[in-house]
mmCIF file of C-alpha atoms in Angstrom:
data_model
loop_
_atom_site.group_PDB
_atom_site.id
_atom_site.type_symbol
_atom_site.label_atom_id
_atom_site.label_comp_id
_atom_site.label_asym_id
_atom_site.label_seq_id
_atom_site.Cartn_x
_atom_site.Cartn_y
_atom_site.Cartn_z
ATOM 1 C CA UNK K 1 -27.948 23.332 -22.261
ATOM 2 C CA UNK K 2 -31.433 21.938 -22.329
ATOM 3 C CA UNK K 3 -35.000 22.276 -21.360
ATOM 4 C CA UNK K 4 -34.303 25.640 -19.593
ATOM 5 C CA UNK K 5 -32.014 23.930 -16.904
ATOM 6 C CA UNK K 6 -29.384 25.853 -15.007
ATOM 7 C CA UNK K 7 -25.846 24.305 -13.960
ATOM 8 C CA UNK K 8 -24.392 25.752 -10.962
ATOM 9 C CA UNK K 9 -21.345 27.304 -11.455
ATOM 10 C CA UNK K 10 -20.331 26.561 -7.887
ATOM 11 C CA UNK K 11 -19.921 22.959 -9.193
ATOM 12 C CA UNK K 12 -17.782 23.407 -12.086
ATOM 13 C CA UNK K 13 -13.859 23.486 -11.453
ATOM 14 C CA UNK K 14 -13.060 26.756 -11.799
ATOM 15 C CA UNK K 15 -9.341 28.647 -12.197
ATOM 16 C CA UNK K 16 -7.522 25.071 -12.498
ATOM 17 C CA UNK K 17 -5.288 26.534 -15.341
ATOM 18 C CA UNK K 18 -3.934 29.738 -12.863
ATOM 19 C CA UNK K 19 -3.007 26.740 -10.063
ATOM 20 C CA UNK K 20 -1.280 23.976 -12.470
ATOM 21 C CA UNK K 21 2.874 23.727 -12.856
ATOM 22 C CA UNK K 22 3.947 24.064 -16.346
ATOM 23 C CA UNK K 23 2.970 20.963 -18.190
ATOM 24 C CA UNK K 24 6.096 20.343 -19.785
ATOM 25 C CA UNK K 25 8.230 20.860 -16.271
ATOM 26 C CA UNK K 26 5.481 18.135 -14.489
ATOM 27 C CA UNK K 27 5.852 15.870 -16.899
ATOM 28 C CA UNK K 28 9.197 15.867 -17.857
ATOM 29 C CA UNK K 29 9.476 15.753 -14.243
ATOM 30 C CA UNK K 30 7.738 12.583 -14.113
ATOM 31 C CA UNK K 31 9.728 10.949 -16.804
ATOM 32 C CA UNK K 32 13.148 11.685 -15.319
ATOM 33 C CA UNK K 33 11.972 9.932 -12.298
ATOM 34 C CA UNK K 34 10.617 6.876 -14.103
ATOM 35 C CA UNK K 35 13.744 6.640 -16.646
ATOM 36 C CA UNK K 36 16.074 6.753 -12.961
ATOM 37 C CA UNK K 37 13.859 4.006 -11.194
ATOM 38 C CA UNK K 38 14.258 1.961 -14.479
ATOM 39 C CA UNK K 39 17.523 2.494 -14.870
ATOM 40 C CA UNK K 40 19.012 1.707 -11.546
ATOM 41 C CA UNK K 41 17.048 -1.487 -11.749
ATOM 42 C CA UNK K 42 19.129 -2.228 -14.645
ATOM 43 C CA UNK K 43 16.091 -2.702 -17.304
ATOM 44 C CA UNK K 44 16.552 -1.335 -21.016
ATOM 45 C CA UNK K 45 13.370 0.165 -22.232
ATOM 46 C CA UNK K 46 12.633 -2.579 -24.412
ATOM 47 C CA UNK K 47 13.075 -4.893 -21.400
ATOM 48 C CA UNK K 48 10.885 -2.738 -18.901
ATOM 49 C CA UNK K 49 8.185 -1.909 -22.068
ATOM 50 C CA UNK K 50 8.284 -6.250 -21.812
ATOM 51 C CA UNK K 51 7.466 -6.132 -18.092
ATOM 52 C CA UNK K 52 4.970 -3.499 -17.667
ATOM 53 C CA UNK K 53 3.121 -4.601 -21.032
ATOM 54 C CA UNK K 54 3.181 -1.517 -22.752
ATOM 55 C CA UNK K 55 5.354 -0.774 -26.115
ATOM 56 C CA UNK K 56 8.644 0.441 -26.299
ATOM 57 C CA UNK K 57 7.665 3.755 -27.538
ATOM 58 C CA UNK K 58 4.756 4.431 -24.906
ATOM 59 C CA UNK K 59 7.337 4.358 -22.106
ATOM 60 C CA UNK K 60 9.801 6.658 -24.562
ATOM 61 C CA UNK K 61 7.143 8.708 -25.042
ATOM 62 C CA UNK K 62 6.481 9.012 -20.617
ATOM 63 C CA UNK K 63 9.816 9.131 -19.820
ATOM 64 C CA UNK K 64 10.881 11.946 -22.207
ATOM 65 C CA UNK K 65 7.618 13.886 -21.052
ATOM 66 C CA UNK K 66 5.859 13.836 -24.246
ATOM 67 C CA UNK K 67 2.646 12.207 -22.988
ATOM 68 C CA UNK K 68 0.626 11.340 -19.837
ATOM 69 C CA UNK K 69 1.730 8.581 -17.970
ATOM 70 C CA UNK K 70 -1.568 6.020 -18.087
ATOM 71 C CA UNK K 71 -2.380 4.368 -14.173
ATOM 72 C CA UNK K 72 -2.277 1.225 -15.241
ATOM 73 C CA UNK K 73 1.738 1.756 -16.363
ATOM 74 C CA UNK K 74 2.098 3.581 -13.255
ATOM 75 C CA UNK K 75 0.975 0.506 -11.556
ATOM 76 C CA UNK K 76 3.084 -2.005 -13.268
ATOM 77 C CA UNK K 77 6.143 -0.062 -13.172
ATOM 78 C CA UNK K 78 5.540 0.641 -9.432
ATOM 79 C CA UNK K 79 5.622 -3.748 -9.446
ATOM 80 C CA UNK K 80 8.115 -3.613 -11.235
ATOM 81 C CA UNK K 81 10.701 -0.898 -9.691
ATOM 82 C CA UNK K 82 10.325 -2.356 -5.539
ATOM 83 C CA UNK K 83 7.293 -0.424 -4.925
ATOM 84 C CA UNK K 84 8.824 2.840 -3.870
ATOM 85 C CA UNK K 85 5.587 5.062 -4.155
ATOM 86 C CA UNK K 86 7.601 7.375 -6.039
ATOM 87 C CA UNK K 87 5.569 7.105 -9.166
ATOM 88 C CA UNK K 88 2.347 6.198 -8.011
ATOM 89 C CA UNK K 89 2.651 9.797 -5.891
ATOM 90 C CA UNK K 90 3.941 11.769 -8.264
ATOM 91 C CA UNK K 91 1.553 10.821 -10.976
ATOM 92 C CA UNK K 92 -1.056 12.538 -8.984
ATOM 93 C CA UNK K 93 1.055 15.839 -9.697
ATOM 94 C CA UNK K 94 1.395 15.404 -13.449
ATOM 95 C CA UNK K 95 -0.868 17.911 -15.622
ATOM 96 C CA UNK K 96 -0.868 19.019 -18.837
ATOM 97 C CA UNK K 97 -2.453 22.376 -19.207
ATOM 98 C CA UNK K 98 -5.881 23.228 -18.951
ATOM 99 C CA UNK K 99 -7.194 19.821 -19.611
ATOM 100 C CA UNK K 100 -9.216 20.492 -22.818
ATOM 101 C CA UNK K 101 -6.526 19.665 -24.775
ATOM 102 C CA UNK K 102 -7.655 16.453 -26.974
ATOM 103 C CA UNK K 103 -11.366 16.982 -26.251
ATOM 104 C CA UNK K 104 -13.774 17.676 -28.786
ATOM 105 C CA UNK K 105 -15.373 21.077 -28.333
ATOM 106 C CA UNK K 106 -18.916 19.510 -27.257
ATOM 107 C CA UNK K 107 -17.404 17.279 -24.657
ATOM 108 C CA UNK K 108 -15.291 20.006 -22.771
ATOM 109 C CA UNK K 109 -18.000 21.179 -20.216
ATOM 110 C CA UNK K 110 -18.670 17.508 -19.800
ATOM 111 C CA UNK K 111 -15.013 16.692 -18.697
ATOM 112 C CA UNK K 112 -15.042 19.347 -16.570
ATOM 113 C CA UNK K 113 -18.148 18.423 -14.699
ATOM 114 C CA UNK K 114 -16.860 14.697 -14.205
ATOM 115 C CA UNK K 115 -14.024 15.627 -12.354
ATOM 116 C CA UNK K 116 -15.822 16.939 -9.852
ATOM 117 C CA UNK K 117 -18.469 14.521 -9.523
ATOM 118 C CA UNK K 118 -19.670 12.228 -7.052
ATOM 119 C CA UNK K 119 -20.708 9.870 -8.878
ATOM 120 C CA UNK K 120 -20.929 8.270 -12.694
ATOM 121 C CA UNK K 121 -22.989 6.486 -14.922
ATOM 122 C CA UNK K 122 -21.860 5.057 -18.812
ATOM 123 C CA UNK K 123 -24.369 3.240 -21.174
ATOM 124 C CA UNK K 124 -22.456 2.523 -24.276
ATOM 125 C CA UNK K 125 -23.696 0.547 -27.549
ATOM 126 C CA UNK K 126 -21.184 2.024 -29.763
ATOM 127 C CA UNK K 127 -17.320 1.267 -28.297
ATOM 128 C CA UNK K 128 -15.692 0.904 -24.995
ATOM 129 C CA UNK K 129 -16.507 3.770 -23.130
ATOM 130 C CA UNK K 130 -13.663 6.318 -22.906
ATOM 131 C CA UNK K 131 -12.291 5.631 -19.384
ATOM 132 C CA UNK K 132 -11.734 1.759 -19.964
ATOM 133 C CA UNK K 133 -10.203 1.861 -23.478
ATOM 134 C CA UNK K 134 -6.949 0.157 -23.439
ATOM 135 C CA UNK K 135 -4.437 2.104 -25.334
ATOM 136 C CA UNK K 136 -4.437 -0.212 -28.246
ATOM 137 C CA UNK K 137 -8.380 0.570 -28.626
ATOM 138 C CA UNK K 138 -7.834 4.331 -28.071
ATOM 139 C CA UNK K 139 -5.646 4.684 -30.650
ATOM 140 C CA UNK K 140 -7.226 2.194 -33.273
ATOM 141 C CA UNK K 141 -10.460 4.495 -32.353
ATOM 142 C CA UNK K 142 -8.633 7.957 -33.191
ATOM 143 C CA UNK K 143 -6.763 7.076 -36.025
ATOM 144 C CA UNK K 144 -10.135 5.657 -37.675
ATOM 145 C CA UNK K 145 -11.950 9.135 -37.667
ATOM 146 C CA UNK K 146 -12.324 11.037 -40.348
ATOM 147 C CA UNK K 147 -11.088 13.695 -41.542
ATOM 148 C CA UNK K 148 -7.624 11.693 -40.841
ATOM 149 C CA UNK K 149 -6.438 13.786 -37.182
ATOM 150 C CA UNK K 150 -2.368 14.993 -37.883
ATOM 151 C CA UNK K 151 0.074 13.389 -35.983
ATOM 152 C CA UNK K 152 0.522 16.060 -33.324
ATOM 153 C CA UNK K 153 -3.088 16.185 -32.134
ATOM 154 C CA UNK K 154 -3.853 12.556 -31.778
ATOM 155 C CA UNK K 155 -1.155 12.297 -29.311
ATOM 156 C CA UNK K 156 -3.128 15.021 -27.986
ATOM 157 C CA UNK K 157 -6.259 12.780 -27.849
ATOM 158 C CA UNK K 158 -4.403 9.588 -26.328
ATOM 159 C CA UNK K 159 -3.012 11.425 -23.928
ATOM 160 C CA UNK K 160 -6.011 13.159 -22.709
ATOM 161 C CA UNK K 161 -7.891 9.831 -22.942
ATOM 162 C CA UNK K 162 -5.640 7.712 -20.993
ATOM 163 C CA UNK K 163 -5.225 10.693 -18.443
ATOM 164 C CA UNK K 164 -9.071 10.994 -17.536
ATOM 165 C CA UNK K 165 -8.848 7.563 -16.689
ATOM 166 C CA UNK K 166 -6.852 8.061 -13.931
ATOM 167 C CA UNK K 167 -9.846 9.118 -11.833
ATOM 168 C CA UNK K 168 -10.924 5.650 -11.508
ATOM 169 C CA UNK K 169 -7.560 5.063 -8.777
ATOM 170 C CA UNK K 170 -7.494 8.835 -7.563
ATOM 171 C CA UNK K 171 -11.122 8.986 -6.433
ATOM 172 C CA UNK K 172 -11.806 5.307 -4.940
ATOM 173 C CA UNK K 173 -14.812 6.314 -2.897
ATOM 174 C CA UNK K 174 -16.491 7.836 -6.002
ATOM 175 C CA UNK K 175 -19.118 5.113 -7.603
ATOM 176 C CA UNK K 176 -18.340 4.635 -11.207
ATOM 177 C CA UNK K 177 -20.989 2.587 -13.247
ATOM 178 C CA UNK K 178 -20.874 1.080 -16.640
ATOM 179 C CA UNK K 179 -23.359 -0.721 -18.891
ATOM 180 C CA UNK K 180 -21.606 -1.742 -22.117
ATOM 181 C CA UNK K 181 -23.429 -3.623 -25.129
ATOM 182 C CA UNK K 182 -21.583 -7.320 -25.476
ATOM 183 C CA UNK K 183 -21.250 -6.643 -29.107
ATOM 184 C CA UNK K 184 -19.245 -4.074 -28.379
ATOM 185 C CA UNK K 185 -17.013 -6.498 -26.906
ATOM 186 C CA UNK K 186 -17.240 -8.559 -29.613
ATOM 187 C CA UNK K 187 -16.143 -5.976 -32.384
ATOM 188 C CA UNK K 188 -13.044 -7.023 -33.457
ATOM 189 C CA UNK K 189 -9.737 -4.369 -34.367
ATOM 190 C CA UNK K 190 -6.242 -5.070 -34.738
ATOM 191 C CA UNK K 191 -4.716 -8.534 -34.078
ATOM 192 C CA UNK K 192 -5.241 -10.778 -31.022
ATOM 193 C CA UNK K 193 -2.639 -9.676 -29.072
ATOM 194 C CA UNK K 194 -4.478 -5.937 -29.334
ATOM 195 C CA UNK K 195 -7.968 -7.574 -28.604
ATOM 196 C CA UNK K 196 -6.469 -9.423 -25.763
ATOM 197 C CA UNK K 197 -4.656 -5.987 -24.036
ATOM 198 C CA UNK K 198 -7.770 -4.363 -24.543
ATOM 199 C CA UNK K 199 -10.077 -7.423 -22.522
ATOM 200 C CA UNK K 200 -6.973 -6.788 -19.591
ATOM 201 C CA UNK K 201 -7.132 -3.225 -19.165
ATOM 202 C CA UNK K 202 -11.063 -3.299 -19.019
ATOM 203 C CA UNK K 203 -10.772 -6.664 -16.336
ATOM 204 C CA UNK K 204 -8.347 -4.288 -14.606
ATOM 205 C CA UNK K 205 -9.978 -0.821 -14.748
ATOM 206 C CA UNK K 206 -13.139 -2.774 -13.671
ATOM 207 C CA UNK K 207 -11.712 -4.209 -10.747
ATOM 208 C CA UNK K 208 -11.701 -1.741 -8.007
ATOM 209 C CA UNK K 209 -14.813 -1.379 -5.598
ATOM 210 C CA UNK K 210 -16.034 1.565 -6.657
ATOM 211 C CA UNK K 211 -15.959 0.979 -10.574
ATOM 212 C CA UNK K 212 -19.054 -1.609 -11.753
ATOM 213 C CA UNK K 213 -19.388 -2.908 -15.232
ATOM 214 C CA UNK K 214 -22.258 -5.112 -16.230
ATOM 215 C CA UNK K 215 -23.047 -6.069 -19.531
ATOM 216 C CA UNK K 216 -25.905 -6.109 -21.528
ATOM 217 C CA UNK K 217 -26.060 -9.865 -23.079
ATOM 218 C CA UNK K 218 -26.862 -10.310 -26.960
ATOM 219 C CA UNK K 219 -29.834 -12.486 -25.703
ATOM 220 C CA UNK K 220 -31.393 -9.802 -23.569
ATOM 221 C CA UNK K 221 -33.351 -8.453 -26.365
ATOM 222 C CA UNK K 222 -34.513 -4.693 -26.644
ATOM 223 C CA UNK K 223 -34.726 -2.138 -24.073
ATOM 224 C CA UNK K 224 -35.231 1.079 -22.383
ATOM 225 C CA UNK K 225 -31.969 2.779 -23.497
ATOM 226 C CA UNK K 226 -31.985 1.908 -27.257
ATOM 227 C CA UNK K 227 -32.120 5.620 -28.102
ATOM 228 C CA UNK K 228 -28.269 5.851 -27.925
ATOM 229 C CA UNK K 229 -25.154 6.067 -25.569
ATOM 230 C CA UNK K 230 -25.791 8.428 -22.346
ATOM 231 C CA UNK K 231 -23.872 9.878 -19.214
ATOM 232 C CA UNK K 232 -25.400 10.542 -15.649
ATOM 233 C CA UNK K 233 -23.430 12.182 -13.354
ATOM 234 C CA UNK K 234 -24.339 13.653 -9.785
ATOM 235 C CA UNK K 235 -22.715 17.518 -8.637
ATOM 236 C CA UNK K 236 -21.205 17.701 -4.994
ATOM 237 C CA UNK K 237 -24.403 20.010 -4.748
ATOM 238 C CA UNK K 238 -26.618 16.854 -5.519
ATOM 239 C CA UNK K 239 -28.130 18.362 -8.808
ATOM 240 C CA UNK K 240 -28.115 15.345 -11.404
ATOM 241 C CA UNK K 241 -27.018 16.152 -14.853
ATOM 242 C CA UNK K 242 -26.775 13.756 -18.233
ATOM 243 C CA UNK K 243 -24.818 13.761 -20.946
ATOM 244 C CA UNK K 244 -26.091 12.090 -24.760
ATOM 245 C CA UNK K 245 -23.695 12.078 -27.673
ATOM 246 C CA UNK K 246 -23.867 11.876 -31.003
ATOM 247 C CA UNK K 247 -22.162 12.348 -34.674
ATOM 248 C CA UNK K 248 -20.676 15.653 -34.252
ATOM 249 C CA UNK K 249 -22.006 16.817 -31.444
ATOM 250 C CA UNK K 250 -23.201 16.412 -27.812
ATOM 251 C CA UNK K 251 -25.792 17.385 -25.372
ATOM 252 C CA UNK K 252 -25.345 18.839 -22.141
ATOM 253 C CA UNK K 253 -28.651 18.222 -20.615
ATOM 254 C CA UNK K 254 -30.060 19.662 -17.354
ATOM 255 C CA UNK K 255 -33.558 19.727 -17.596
ATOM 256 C CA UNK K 256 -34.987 17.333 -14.223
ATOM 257 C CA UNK K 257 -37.281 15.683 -16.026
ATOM 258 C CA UNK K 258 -35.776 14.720 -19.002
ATOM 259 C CA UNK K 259 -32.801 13.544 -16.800
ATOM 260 C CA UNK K 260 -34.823 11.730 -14.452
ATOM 261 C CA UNK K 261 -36.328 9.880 -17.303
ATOM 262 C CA UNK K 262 -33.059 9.087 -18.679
ATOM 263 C CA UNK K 263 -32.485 7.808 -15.074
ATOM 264 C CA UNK K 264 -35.250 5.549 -15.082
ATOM 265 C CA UNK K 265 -33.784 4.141 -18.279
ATOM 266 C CA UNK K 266 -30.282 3.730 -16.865
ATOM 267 C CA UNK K 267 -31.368 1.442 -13.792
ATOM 268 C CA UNK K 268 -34.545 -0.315 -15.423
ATOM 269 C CA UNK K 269 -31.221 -1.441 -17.686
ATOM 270 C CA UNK K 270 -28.804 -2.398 -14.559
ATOM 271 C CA UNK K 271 -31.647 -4.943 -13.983
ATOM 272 C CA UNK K 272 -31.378 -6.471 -17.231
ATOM 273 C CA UNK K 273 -28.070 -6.722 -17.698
ATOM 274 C CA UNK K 274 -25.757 -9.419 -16.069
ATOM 275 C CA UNK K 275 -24.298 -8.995 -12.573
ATOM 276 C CA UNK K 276 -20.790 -7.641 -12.121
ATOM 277 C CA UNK K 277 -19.730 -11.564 -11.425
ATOM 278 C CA UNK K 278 -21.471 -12.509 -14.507
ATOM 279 C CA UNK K 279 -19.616 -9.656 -16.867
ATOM 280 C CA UNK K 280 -16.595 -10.216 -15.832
ATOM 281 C CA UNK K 281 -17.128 -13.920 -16.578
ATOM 282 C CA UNK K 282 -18.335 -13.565 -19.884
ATOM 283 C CA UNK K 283 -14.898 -10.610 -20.782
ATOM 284 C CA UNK K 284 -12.823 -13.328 -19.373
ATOM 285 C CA UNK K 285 -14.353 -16.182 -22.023
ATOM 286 C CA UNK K 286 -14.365 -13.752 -24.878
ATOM 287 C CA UNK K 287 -10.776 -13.225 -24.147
ATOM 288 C CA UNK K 288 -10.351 -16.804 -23.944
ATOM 289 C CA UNK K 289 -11.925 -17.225 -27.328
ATOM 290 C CA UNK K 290 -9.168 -15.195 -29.047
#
């Protein structure tokens, strides 16, 4: 906490742990239901994995209840099993504990506070922000850090990752905002194929109503936000809160002025970057260009 800056506690989920089913029952749960679907429609795994784009293993890994189903699988495989609604309603039922598992320790109060948000703003100049990573990118990200994360925990962190994303399709009448660097876009990891995933799941992510991305063109020059990546959210109370990050660490900040400042930096940027129209445009050629 910053600047002397109080967050209400009325804002902040509180007691979600007491209400949740056991994480292993949900999600086994889940599984069961997704290995039935696929089975009666007479796919193998490797054959649905094919269909839904996603790797043999991921849907292992969902339908034995070792990991968080991702929306955009529940999606596909809802396309691809006749559109029952059983999986796109039960995936709203799916938890894994008290949430903080796979968040770093500076980001917790954070994740909380976006969940009950009304509305969210991402610069990024570093990666693709957290809640449009593909799971390609996610994974390339967490297995790059260092100290090298054990097995155990960074399917911790991918499954934590691809779950907060879900609030882009729960909450579609919550604005979500993002300004992303092009270079970031440009960075390459793993081979085509990966680069290629990761330009879909962003196109897709991006594409509801209430989720903008614009990006900030190479030829745009400086600006207001070169300082680093930063958060805005706003409370269901209507106090506005940001969030800056750095290595090893991360700010909570609170303080009005310096968040109203931070404000000012976020939408003098919306004006420079490109249009929604216009960013999509440019993913779409950069995926092209693979």
């Amino acid at each position: 906490m910053t600047g002397g800056g109080v967050v209400d506690d009325e804002d902040m989920p509180g007691g979600e742990a007491d209400r949740e089913p056991d994480p292993s029952d949900s999600l086994r749960t889940f599984g069961a239901v997704m290995q039935a679907l696929r089975e009666h429609a007479g796919y193998s795994r490797t054959e649905f994995a094919d269909l839904v784009r996603f790797s043999k293993h991921t849907v292992e890994s969902v339908e034995l209840g070792l990991r968080m189903p991702d929306m955009a699988l529940v999606e596909r495989s809802e396309d691809a099993l006749g559109n029952t609604g059983a999986l796109r309603k039960s995936s709203k039922y799916v938890t894994r504990g008290r949430g903080d598992v796979g968040l770093a320790a500076w980001f917790r109060q954070w994740a909380r506070l976006e969940r009950v948000a009304v509305s969210l703003c991402t610069y990024e100049c570093r990666l693709v922000p957290g809640l449009l990573q593909s799971e390609g990118y996610a994974r390339a990200v967490f297995e790059g850090t260092v100290p090298v994360a054990p097995d155990s925990l960074l399917e911790d962190f991918m499954a934590r990752r691809m779950e907060r994303q879900r609030m882009l399709f729960e909450r579609p009448t919550t604005p979500f905002s993002f300004i992303v660097e092009e270079h970031v876009f440009r960075r390459r990891f793993g081979n085509p194929d990966q680069m290629r995933e990761m330009f879909d799941h962003v196109l897709e992510l991006s594409a509801p109503r209430n989720v903008t991305l614009q990006v900030v063109p190479l030829e745009a020059g400086l600006h207001a936000c070169l300082d680093g990546p930063v958060q805005l959210l706003e409370t269901p109370k209507g106090q506005r809160l940001a969030y800056s990050e750095g290595q090893q660490n991360g700010r909570l900040i609170s303080d009005v002025k310096e968040v109203s400042l931070l404000c000012q930096r976020y939408d003098t940027l919306r004006s420079q970057a490109l249009n929604a129209k216009d960013s999509r445009s440019l993913l779409e050629r950069l995926r092209g260009e693979l």
